[in-house]
XYZ file of C-alpha atoms in Angstrom:
694
model
C -13.097 -25.968 47.631
C -14.584 -22.305 47.075
C -11.051 -21.298 46.055
C -12.071 -23.063 42.630
C -14.957 -21.130 42.161
C -14.143 -18.157 43.872
C -17.701 -16.304 42.671
C -19.970 -18.974 43.943
C -18.519 -17.597 47.689
C -19.477 -13.979 46.420
C -22.921 -14.700 45.020
C -23.285 -16.350 48.327
C -22.178 -13.620 50.015
C -24.356 -11.182 48.640
C -27.159 -13.564 48.794
C -27.036 -14.028 52.395
C -26.717 -9.740 52.615
C -29.904 -9.585 50.906
C -32.023 -12.105 52.963
C -30.644 -10.794 56.290
C -31.562 -7.431 54.634
C -34.930 -8.312 54.408
C -35.568 -10.122 57.888
C -34.509 -7.148 59.172
C -36.592 -4.620 56.823
C -39.513 -6.428 58.035
C -38.914 -6.441 61.701
C -39.926 -2.898 62.223
C -38.097 -2.397 65.967
C -34.846 -2.920 64.082
C -35.294 -1.703 60.608
C -35.488 1.946 62.141
C -31.593 2.309 62.590
C -30.478 0.768 59.128
C -30.839 3.218 56.691
C -29.236 3.538 53.918
C -27.443 6.355 54.507
C -26.373 4.617 57.975
C -25.504 1.363 55.520
C -23.254 3.052 53.020
C -20.901 5.026 55.298
C -21.026 1.641 57.883
C -19.876 -0.223 54.412
C -17.167 3.102 53.638
C -15.994 2.555 56.559
C -15.311 -1.202 56.748
C -13.766 -0.690 53.028
C -11.267 1.533 54.067
C -10.536 -0.569 57.261
C -10.064 -3.829 55.103
C -8.058 -2.231 53.289
C -5.631 -0.947 55.729
C -4.831 -4.542 57.043
C -4.463 -5.413 53.137
C -1.396 -3.308 53.170
C 0.031 -4.491 56.290
C 0.016 -8.088 54.175
C -2.884 -9.232 57.292
C -4.854 -11.052 54.152
C -6.592 -13.458 56.538
C -8.753 -10.304 58.082
C -8.837 -8.383 54.807
C -10.782 -11.406 53.489
C -12.892 -11.218 56.680
C -13.868 -7.522 55.761
C -13.963 -7.376 52.380
C -16.906 -10.511 52.840
C -18.121 -8.256 55.578
C -18.523 -5.087 52.812
C -20.105 -7.983 50.323
C -22.536 -8.683 52.775
C -23.384 -4.953 53.250
C -23.670 -4.386 49.535
C -26.367 -6.626 49.598
C -28.587 -5.342 52.362
C -27.898 -1.936 50.926
C -28.257 -2.859 47.674
C -32.041 -4.625 48.619
C -32.795 -1.147 51.259
C -32.500 0.900 48.229
C -34.931 -0.777 46.034
C -37.303 -0.848 49.148
C -36.549 2.971 50.174
C -37.697 3.706 45.813
C -40.800 1.782 46.393
C -42.052 3.826 49.761
C -41.411 6.617 47.982
C -43.915 5.383 45.643
C -46.214 4.649 47.659
C -45.624 8.012 49.985
C -45.828 10.028 46.211
C -49.941 8.455 45.796
C -51.052 8.459 49.153
C -50.077 12.280 49.617
C -51.352 13.994 46.182
C -55.387 13.556 46.281
C -55.971 12.650 42.651
C -59.312 11.969 40.546
C -57.763 10.785 37.197
C -54.253 8.845 36.192
C -52.858 8.504 33.198
C -50.811 5.001 32.603
C -48.195 3.482 29.743
C -49.437 -0.207 28.893
C -46.225 -2.229 29.217
C -46.825 -6.509 28.153
C -50.188 -7.762 25.614
C -52.895 -8.001 27.838
C -53.372 -11.140 29.833
C -56.445 -12.972 29.771
C -57.372 -13.952 33.279
C -60.119 -16.452 35.069
C -62.805 -13.084 35.045
C -60.235 -10.198 33.506
C -57.624 -9.076 31.410
C -54.571 -7.765 33.318
C -52.170 -5.360 32.144
C -48.930 -4.382 33.455
C -48.582 -0.286 33.097
C -46.612 2.861 33.913
C -48.512 5.511 35.821
C -46.945 8.333 34.448
C -49.433 11.090 35.487
C -51.403 12.266 37.727
C -54.255 14.771 37.910
C -54.306 16.848 41.350
C -56.255 20.037 42.150
C -56.469 20.432 37.832
C -53.237 20.028 36.634
C -51.458 17.168 35.087
C -48.141 16.239 37.502
C -45.502 13.634 36.465
C -45.522 10.214 38.450
C -43.303 7.473 37.291
C -44.901 4.342 39.598
C -45.566 0.599 38.390
C -49.251 -0.675 38.407
C -51.118 -3.776 37.801
C -54.686 -2.638 35.859
C -57.489 -4.904 35.155
C -60.620 -4.667 33.124
C -63.563 -7.079 32.251
C -63.094 -9.813 29.605
C -65.944 -8.375 27.546
C -65.159 -4.715 27.527
C -65.180 -2.734 24.333
C -61.510 -1.061 25.247
C -58.881 -3.566 24.967
C -55.703 -1.861 24.998
C -52.553 -2.753 23.574
C -48.790 -2.559 24.211
C -47.640 0.948 24.383
C -51.362 2.510 24.233
C -52.046 4.699 27.213
C -54.757 5.022 29.223
C -56.846 7.799 31.285
C -58.255 6.084 34.552
C -60.679 7.665 37.125
C -59.879 6.605 40.821
C -57.458 5.955 42.664
C -55.087 3.194 42.937
C -55.000 0.816 45.757
C -52.670 -1.478 47.850
C -52.862 -5.171 47.521
C -54.690 -6.425 50.399
C -51.765 -8.918 52.707
C -52.793 -12.115 53.415
C -56.597 -12.621 55.509
C -55.547 -15.905 56.316
C -52.591 -18.397 57.552
C -50.913 -20.223 55.005
C -52.653 -18.285 52.084
C -50.693 -16.635 48.885
C -48.831 -13.572 50.291
C -49.810 -11.269 46.787
C -48.204 -8.081 47.969
C -45.546 -9.437 48.867
C -45.315 -11.103 45.170
C -45.976 -7.819 43.787
C -43.515 -6.038 45.948
C -41.351 -8.337 44.678
C -41.963 -7.631 41.382
C -41.774 -3.629 42.391
C -45.205 -3.410 42.025
C -47.092 -1.328 45.069
C -50.420 -0.049 43.056
C -53.290 -2.028 41.797
C -56.153 -1.160 39.829
C -59.785 -2.343 38.564
C -61.292 -0.454 36.303
C -64.865 -0.948 35.426
C -66.640 -0.577 32.448
C -66.756 3.752 31.139
C -64.420 4.781 33.877
C -61.223 5.159 31.501
C -60.286 5.688 28.192
C -57.458 3.990 26.067
C -55.776 6.090 23.247
C -54.219 4.226 20.784
C -50.760 5.224 19.556
C -49.237 3.921 16.702
C -45.467 3.601 15.929
C -44.083 3.926 19.811
C -39.943 3.251 19.455
C -39.069 2.082 22.154
C -37.660 -1.271 22.716
C -39.997 -2.760 24.779
C -42.991 -1.230 22.575
C -41.392 -3.302 19.949
C -40.589 -6.225 21.450
C -44.964 -6.446 22.090
C -45.605 -6.185 18.070
C -42.910 -9.140 17.337
C -44.422 -11.285 20.340
C -48.027 -10.464 19.306
C -46.879 -11.144 15.461
C -45.143 -14.123 16.348
C -48.622 -15.124 18.043
C -50.752 -14.537 15.169
C -47.853 -17.057 12.719
C -48.552 -19.722 15.401
C -52.902 -19.295 15.280
C -52.440 -18.931 11.764
C -50.276 -21.786 11.353
C -50.956 -24.315 13.750
C -54.893 -25.356 13.991
C -54.735 -27.400 17.093
C -55.422 -25.655 20.307
C -54.050 -28.093 22.613
C -50.363 -27.839 20.003
C -50.939 -23.830 19.623
C -51.791 -23.170 23.550
C -48.503 -25.334 24.623
C -46.335 -23.485 22.129
C -47.643 -20.133 22.595
C -46.792 -20.832 26.712
C -43.752 -22.595 25.711
C -41.514 -19.241 23.206
C -44.059 -16.757 24.411
C -44.824 -16.986 27.743
C -48.384 -16.408 27.565
C -50.633 -19.637 29.392
C -54.172 -17.724 28.148
C -54.889 -20.637 26.006
C -54.108 -23.505 27.072
C -56.543 -25.520 28.749
C -57.045 -26.369 32.587
C -56.780 -29.938 31.634
C -53.999 -29.565 30.326
C -51.815 -27.238 32.805
C -53.146 -30.353 35.232
C -51.070 -32.939 33.032
C -47.835 -30.556 33.277
C -48.727 -30.495 36.767
C -48.969 -33.620 38.029
C -46.122 -35.396 35.650
C -43.563 -32.830 36.768
C -43.280 -30.937 33.752
C -45.206 -28.001 34.270
C -41.623 -25.665 34.074
C -42.234 -26.074 30.629
C -45.167 -24.040 30.700
C -42.774 -21.041 31.283
C -40.269 -19.543 29.236
C -37.974 -19.940 31.406
C -33.582 -20.515 31.493
C -34.387 -23.977 30.724
C -35.895 -22.804 27.119
C -32.861 -19.919 26.642
C -30.446 -23.360 27.948
C -32.277 -25.072 24.613
C -31.770 -22.846 22.197
C -28.734 -21.521 23.027
C -27.164 -25.140 22.920
C -28.580 -25.796 19.660
C -26.995 -22.739 18.288
C -23.648 -23.823 20.214
C -24.349 -27.452 18.023
C -25.530 -25.750 14.473
C -22.773 -22.848 14.763
C -20.145 -24.488 16.581
C -18.028 -24.641 13.056
C -17.784 -21.235 13.192
C -15.058 -21.250 16.509
C -12.836 -22.995 13.719
C -12.368 -19.705 11.480
C -10.081 -17.532 11.776
C -11.239 -14.830 14.311
C -14.648 -17.406 14.624
C -14.863 -17.313 17.608
C -15.653 -13.616 17.680
C -18.333 -14.270 14.618
C -19.494 -16.987 16.659
C -20.172 -15.073 19.916
C -21.501 -12.347 17.944
C -23.956 -14.713 16.429
C -25.110 -16.628 20.116
C -25.919 -12.997 21.356
C -27.960 -11.875 18.090
C -29.553 -15.268 17.996
C -30.397 -15.058 21.615
C -31.705 -11.626 22.070
C -33.987 -12.314 18.851
C -35.261 -15.118 20.623
C -35.516 -13.211 24.306
C -37.334 -9.974 21.921
C -40.027 -12.692 20.470
C -40.772 -13.434 23.684
C -41.719 -9.562 24.492
C -38.909 -9.364 26.994
C -40.124 -10.309 29.926
C -37.712 -10.317 33.231
C -37.774 -14.370 33.405
C -36.489 -14.608 29.423
C -33.810 -11.217 30.321
C -32.288 -13.158 33.263
C -32.260 -16.363 31.453
C -30.337 -14.647 28.626
C -28.082 -12.745 30.619
C -26.788 -15.878 32.054
C -26.523 -17.710 28.942
C -24.711 -14.813 27.344
C -22.128 -14.793 30.315
C -21.372 -18.527 29.287
C -20.946 -18.272 25.612
C -18.396 -15.201 27.040
C -16.986 -17.919 28.885
C -16.534 -20.040 26.489
C -14.984 -17.801 24.148
C -12.219 -15.829 26.193
C -11.275 -18.111 29.184
C -9.172 -21.508 28.537
C -10.608 -23.032 31.486
C -13.829 -22.537 33.119
C -15.653 -24.107 35.944
C -19.469 -24.353 35.359
C -20.817 -23.667 39.234
C -18.278 -20.147 38.781
C -19.814 -18.603 35.442
C -23.580 -19.729 36.828
C -22.702 -17.378 39.636
C -21.421 -14.296 37.809
C -24.712 -14.034 35.855
C -26.481 -14.262 38.990
C -24.702 -12.135 40.586
C -24.857 -9.369 37.592
C -28.713 -10.690 37.989
C -28.815 -9.695 41.304
C -26.883 -6.207 41.496
C -29.690 -4.793 39.399
C -32.269 -6.149 40.635
C -31.981 -7.564 44.250
C -35.506 -9.152 44.715
C -35.193 -11.015 41.923
C -33.593 -13.564 44.625
C -37.134 -13.826 45.408
C -38.394 -14.855 42.181
C -39.258 -18.406 41.808
C -38.366 -18.519 38.983
C -35.164 -17.497 39.431
C -34.521 -20.017 42.951
C -35.913 -22.960 40.382
C -33.666 -22.138 37.500
C -30.271 -21.411 39.120
C -30.847 -24.632 41.753
C -32.040 -26.622 37.869
C -28.719 -25.868 36.821
C -26.888 -26.256 40.036
C -28.013 -29.528 40.090
C -26.903 -30.441 36.752
C -23.618 -29.163 37.322
C -22.806 -30.560 40.353
C -24.853 -33.927 40.611
C -25.161 -35.019 35.886
C -21.785 -37.106 36.172
C -22.035 -38.813 39.597
C -25.671 -39.780 39.073
C -24.830 -40.530 34.947
C -21.947 -42.795 35.990
C -24.098 -45.412 37.939
C -24.632 -46.707 34.932
C -23.062 -47.122 31.148
C -25.151 -48.674 28.771
C -23.561 -49.817 25.373
C -26.403 -48.973 22.663
C -26.560 -45.598 22.087
C -30.893 -45.397 22.639
C -30.770 -46.293 26.119
C -27.183 -44.083 26.877
C -29.225 -41.053 25.254
C -32.405 -42.334 27.509
C -30.192 -42.724 30.864
C -28.889 -38.968 30.180
C -31.486 -37.286 29.786
C -32.966 -39.494 33.279
C -29.637 -38.794 34.598
C -30.234 -35.073 33.952
C -34.137 -34.949 35.238
C -32.557 -36.846 38.552
C -30.441 -34.068 38.718
C -32.302 -31.308 38.545
C -34.875 -32.490 40.393
C -32.497 -33.842 43.851
C -31.482 -29.681 43.360
C -35.670 -28.314 43.391
C -37.553 -31.128 45.665
C -36.574 -29.728 48.526
C -38.157 -25.722 47.335
C -40.708 -27.413 45.320
C -42.155 -29.087 48.002
C -42.543 -25.986 50.755
C -44.267 -24.401 47.265
C -46.392 -26.248 45.805
C -46.819 -29.059 49.052
C -46.942 -32.008 46.185
C -44.542 -33.928 43.954
C -44.922 -35.830 41.037
C -43.996 -39.544 40.757
C -43.498 -40.066 37.724
C -41.439 -37.289 36.582
C -38.308 -39.483 35.866
C -40.469 -41.462 33.373
C -42.196 -38.893 31.438
C -38.821 -36.213 31.498
C -36.880 -38.146 29.298
C -39.918 -38.171 26.438
C -40.529 -34.541 27.600
C -36.956 -33.245 26.776
C -36.468 -34.548 23.758
C -39.374 -33.677 22.376
C -39.235 -29.844 24.038
C -35.483 -30.189 22.454
C -36.774 -30.585 18.570
C -40.129 -28.158 19.684
C -38.738 -24.846 20.473
C -36.541 -25.099 17.408
C -38.664 -25.878 15.487
C -40.825 -23.134 16.316
C -38.469 -20.073 15.668
C -37.952 -22.105 12.157
C -41.777 -21.469 11.681
C -41.222 -18.127 12.569
C -38.539 -17.323 10.136
C -39.821 -19.137 7.445
C -43.360 -17.161 7.808
C -41.479 -14.139 7.361
C -40.238 -15.746 2.887
C -43.599 -16.171 0.729
C -43.071 -20.390 0.842
C -46.912 -21.129 1.560
C -45.732 -25.164 1.300
C -42.808 -24.223 3.634
C -44.967 -23.051 6.328
C -47.074 -25.518 5.949
C -44.052 -28.081 6.401
C -42.291 -26.710 9.038
C -45.762 -26.109 10.573
C -46.664 -29.699 10.936
C -43.518 -30.671 12.100
C -44.239 -28.292 15.403
C -47.814 -29.609 15.498
C -46.645 -33.278 15.497
C -43.612 -32.751 18.461
C -46.421 -30.317 20.717
C -48.713 -33.488 20.163
C -45.721 -35.997 21.497
C -45.106 -33.053 24.237
C -49.059 -33.585 25.283
C -49.475 -37.506 24.494
C -45.870 -37.731 27.314
C -47.847 -35.419 29.969
C -50.906 -36.839 29.994
C -49.313 -40.119 30.439
C -48.690 -40.367 34.639
C -52.696 -39.292 34.771
C -53.814 -42.898 34.268
C -50.861 -44.604 36.270
C -51.115 -45.150 39.952
C -50.481 -42.847 42.474
C -49.428 -40.194 40.255
C -49.226 -36.937 42.454
C -48.371 -37.580 46.363
C -49.866 -34.222 47.838
C -50.228 -32.667 51.115
C -46.542 -32.619 51.595
C -45.642 -29.975 53.877
C -41.887 -28.700 54.925
C -41.115 -25.612 56.618
C -37.984 -23.598 56.136
C -36.010 -25.730 58.955
C -36.485 -28.465 57.206
C -35.941 -27.492 53.579
C -32.346 -26.158 55.339
C -31.535 -29.509 56.845
C -32.441 -31.186 53.041
C -30.185 -29.301 51.242
C -26.733 -29.555 53.890
C -27.382 -33.021 53.268
C -28.324 -33.119 49.689
C -24.683 -31.201 49.687
C -23.067 -33.281 52.368
C -23.502 -36.290 49.780
C -22.255 -34.370 46.936
C -19.427 -33.330 48.778
C -18.797 -36.772 50.043
C -18.114 -38.574 47.068
C -16.400 -35.301 45.480
C -13.809 -35.381 47.934
C -13.728 -39.506 48.933
C -13.371 -38.609 52.531
C -16.690 -40.997 53.444
C -16.077 -39.913 56.773
C -18.611 -36.857 55.881
C -21.179 -39.935 55.820
C -21.099 -39.210 59.307
C -22.492 -36.560 59.856
C -24.654 -37.503 56.752
C -26.254 -39.983 59.497
C -26.092 -37.177 61.718
C -28.067 -34.930 59.317
C -30.671 -36.939 59.205
C -31.071 -38.302 62.869
C -31.945 -34.579 62.801
C -33.628 -34.221 60.787
C -36.315 -37.239 61.599
C -35.902 -36.218 65.075
C -37.542 -32.285 64.072
C -40.197 -33.122 61.363
C -41.414 -35.990 63.664
C -41.534 -33.908 66.795
C -43.548 -31.290 64.784
C -46.026 -34.069 63.323
C -46.579 -35.132 66.603
C -47.298 -31.522 68.257
C -49.441 -30.632 65.180
C -51.867 -34.163 66.250
C -52.051 -33.553 69.493
C -52.697 -29.918 69.139
C -56.407 -28.472 69.137
C -56.965 -25.661 66.415
C -60.762 -23.247 66.016
C -60.028 -20.958 62.842
C -62.647 -18.407 61.950
C -61.420 -17.665 58.119
C -61.656 -14.639 56.189
C -62.875 -16.087 53.107
C -64.754 -13.859 50.121
C -68.509 -13.771 50.149
C -68.543 -16.803 52.059
C -68.420 -17.878 56.076
C -66.163 -20.547 57.199
C -65.437 -21.470 60.060
C -62.797 -24.718 60.718
C -61.983 -26.387 63.949
C -58.854 -28.880 64.042
C -59.107 -32.530 65.627
C -56.249 -34.778 65.447
C -55.533 -34.987 61.959
C -59.109 -34.476 60.949
C -60.129 -30.367 59.504
C -63.741 -29.825 60.624
C -65.502 -26.531 58.248
C -68.709 -25.485 58.903
C -69.423 -22.780 56.252
C -72.647 -22.203 53.740
C -73.443 -24.308 50.991
C -71.704 -22.515 47.728
C -68.722 -22.892 49.889
C -68.657 -26.663 50.210
C -68.792 -26.288 45.489
C -66.262 -23.647 45.479
C -62.915 -25.711 45.404
C -60.787 -22.524 44.030
C -62.240 -20.547 46.853
C -61.095 -23.951 49.371
C -57.927 -24.069 47.601
C -56.550 -20.633 48.103
C -57.877 -19.814 51.492
C -58.026 -22.722 53.779
C -56.085 -26.228 51.886
C -53.003 -24.399 52.610
C -53.186 -23.894 55.822
C -54.679 -27.269 56.188
C -51.491 -28.864 54.675
C -49.749 -27.275 57.476
C -51.092 -28.501 60.509
C -50.963 -31.808 59.149
C -54.320 -32.487 57.601
C -55.277 -35.627 55.993
C -59.374 -35.350 56.051
C -61.743 -32.420 55.609
C -64.908 -32.929 56.836
C -67.854 -30.604 56.361
C -70.653 -30.534 58.172
C -73.916 -29.052 58.051
C -76.018 -31.430 60.414
C -75.613 -32.202 63.978
C -72.932 -33.385 65.053
C -70.031 -34.693 68.947
C -67.076 -35.444 69.072
C -63.961 -34.982 71.237
C -63.927 -31.538 71.450
C -66.805 -30.354 69.490
C -70.826 -30.245 70.170
C -73.156 -28.825 66.446
C -76.589 -28.006 67.315
C -79.286 -26.591 64.398
C -80.935 -23.233 66.347
C -83.418 -21.286 64.420
C -81.995 -20.396 61.171
C -78.124 -21.074 62.414
C -75.847 -23.716 63.997
C -74.400 -23.334 67.118
C -71.400 -24.671 67.831
C -69.721 -25.609 70.992
C -65.303 -26.320 71.180
C -62.937 -26.018 73.562
C -65.544 -24.171 76.136
C -66.558 -21.676 73.336
C -69.384 -21.111 72.162
C -69.812 -20.031 68.512
C -72.731 -18.743 66.753
C -73.310 -19.088 62.595
C -76.095 -16.953 61.411
C -78.488 -13.582 61.725
C -78.229 -11.833 64.824
C -80.925 -12.422 67.537
C -80.919 -10.605 71.461
C -79.617 -13.238 73.661
C -78.484 -13.562 76.999
C -76.421 -16.313 76.389
C -72.565 -16.395 77.074
C -72.182 -16.647 73.116
C -68.327 -15.787 72.798
C -68.476 -15.370 68.741
C -71.797 -14.190 66.657
C -70.447 -14.935 62.879
C -73.116 -12.575 61.256
C -73.756 -14.590 57.855
C -76.795 -13.156 57.005
C -76.933 -10.416 54.046
C -80.262 -8.654 54.789
C -79.339 -4.760 55.859
C -80.448 -4.452 59.180
C -83.180 -2.415 60.274
C -82.503 -2.287 63.995
C -80.672 -0.022 66.566
C -80.597 -1.339 69.779
C -78.410 -4.893 70.190
C -79.078 -7.492 72.959
C -76.341 -9.706 74.034
C -73.934 -10.101 76.857
C -71.132 -8.214 77.251
C -68.540 -10.913 76.270
C -70.256 -11.613 73.053
C -67.365 -10.523 70.103
C -69.503 -10.001 66.371
C -67.788 -11.074 63.318
C -68.601 -9.618 59.805
C -68.347 -12.712 57.770
C -67.543 -12.778 53.901
C -71.254 -13.467 53.029
C -71.760 -9.680 54.391
C -71.888 -6.715 51.685
C -69.647 -3.418 52.303
C -72.816 -1.994 52.449
C -74.103 -3.845 54.965
C -71.442 -3.794 56.810
C -70.893 -1.012 57.232
C -74.671 -0.741 59.090
C -73.704 -3.653 60.920
C -70.253 -1.364 61.961
C -72.099 1.582 62.878
C -74.570 -0.492 64.977
C -72.009 -2.692 66.574
C -70.332 0.528 67.483
C -73.205 2.816 68.892
C -73.210 -0.229 71.268
C -69.963 -0.309 72.346
C -70.073 -3.921 71.140
C -66.650 -5.815 70.589
C -66.291 -6.140 66.686
C -63.903 -7.997 64.610
C -64.351 -7.481 60.387
C -62.599 -10.491 58.666
C -63.020 -8.605 55.169
C -60.324 -5.716 57.181
C -58.730 -7.424 59.961
C -58.321 -11.018 58.234
C -58.933 -14.717 59.741
C -59.259 -15.361 63.895
C -57.496 -17.351 65.808
C -59.311 -18.446 68.974
C -58.087 -19.347 71.748
């Protein structure tokens, strides 16, 4: 099977090498034996041996060793990237600097409470001298700051950059790993008056030029689209910036299963590519026209990439489409999966960490699903009417993409939009018209014809309006979103094996493969059921690390009892970010916030003074301020923000003091000093993370 698509085998082997390298690198006991020099030496030896076997005409051994070389090359590419990032960390850690100079790489992005920019740290100030640097960082400034930088501007900031924190709770989003995979190991928050912006005009770098074009495009959309929702949608789809989307609008696209259109991705570039191919197909019939066709397509795709500001996702998608058009022009026959694999291999050769990017994963899985599953699904029904035929083709396309992506989507998002099949035909149809129309609007804005801008702007608004309406429909229907779905990595692998077996049985018409499918289904059901049962019968207590809050969760069956401060009960964002994924992974169906005294199978809670005393699985946990006691309290969670004025601690020697997120930094430091002086056990939740109760 792989003989017809050799590059699929190559990309699979190279990708496995990257994933294996990632596992080894994150395993300290193993990683010390696998530095880049050792890996290069091993690769050279294996390559030499493989060619010796080739000369001896032992092609089977040669093929095996060649695959080993490719696997090791994937490992090496990731190791080189990691070593470069560690050098960045060491460089700023060893040099004691008080100022740094950075160049802004992108258009500032509005966040919930700040403005964030990608920056390249170019100099640091050490002992009165400026030293060159080359380090990427995320910088955040207040939304109401008096100085807002633009792409290409320089920032001179006082202070030191910080390493992002690791996740402090089980199931919490790993922001540090997310930034690491983007090649960023430093962040900083710049308060007002801690930095100065140096405006630089006329920067001639490709990135600065692209950012200026993106800003100009944004202004044209704002000027010609008066409706805020339509403007926010077009800006997100074409320029990749969501800062003008309304929260209810994002929610509509999430619940309808069409949230992917709000990010500039491979799908957007593919739509532009298909439209251009259709409009310019006549060129190929001219003498030498295929080369003109290739050059024109590449230039127009490049123009679209520049309009978006050249984000990595668009660079990858543009490269993918260029590989396809080159294969179309120069190859008499080309397999779509083989071409897709070539583009993925090129991307991973330059950026092996792209394999961990969710956009990369979903884009390539969706394209693979379309190439593998679209024809089998489409052949299930052959409508006569052209309208029904079109609707069915779009629906089959959606099913094919969803079939390839749903296991990974469940793994990341823990929910499934039930009506995706109903909404996608309308959203895709509108998107196919909206994206080209928006690009035409930008071209028209270059000219003086106001009436033409108005006409094209109305067309863009019309299709944006239809897209928004289509995405909002499922929210008004019953059971529009199935939530609390959890898959672990083993279940994801089993589901993909099941999907691929079904496809292979269809393609090969060897239906004995259905027996293996039945075996996989039984294995999947047995594994999932056993995991769910194990979760249900287990009792688990957790004292969470949540900034500005105190949170204790106690699991009993499929219920999660939460004791917290009053502010946390209404802070849904804090619950969603710090607790929700943990609750879903534990099979929780009901979350109960407790305030008063309660008694369950494993839990007793009573009010004591200004705090609460919990008895859970023979553990005593007190939430509140410190008070002298010889009671055998196991954990005393400090929640009072009052600055301590005591010097002596009078508690049981077995008591562990926990410093909660409600305690501010200065007060926490004072508690640390007092507790250490009294030789009391301490666990600072904000620096040491959540505590799992034994």
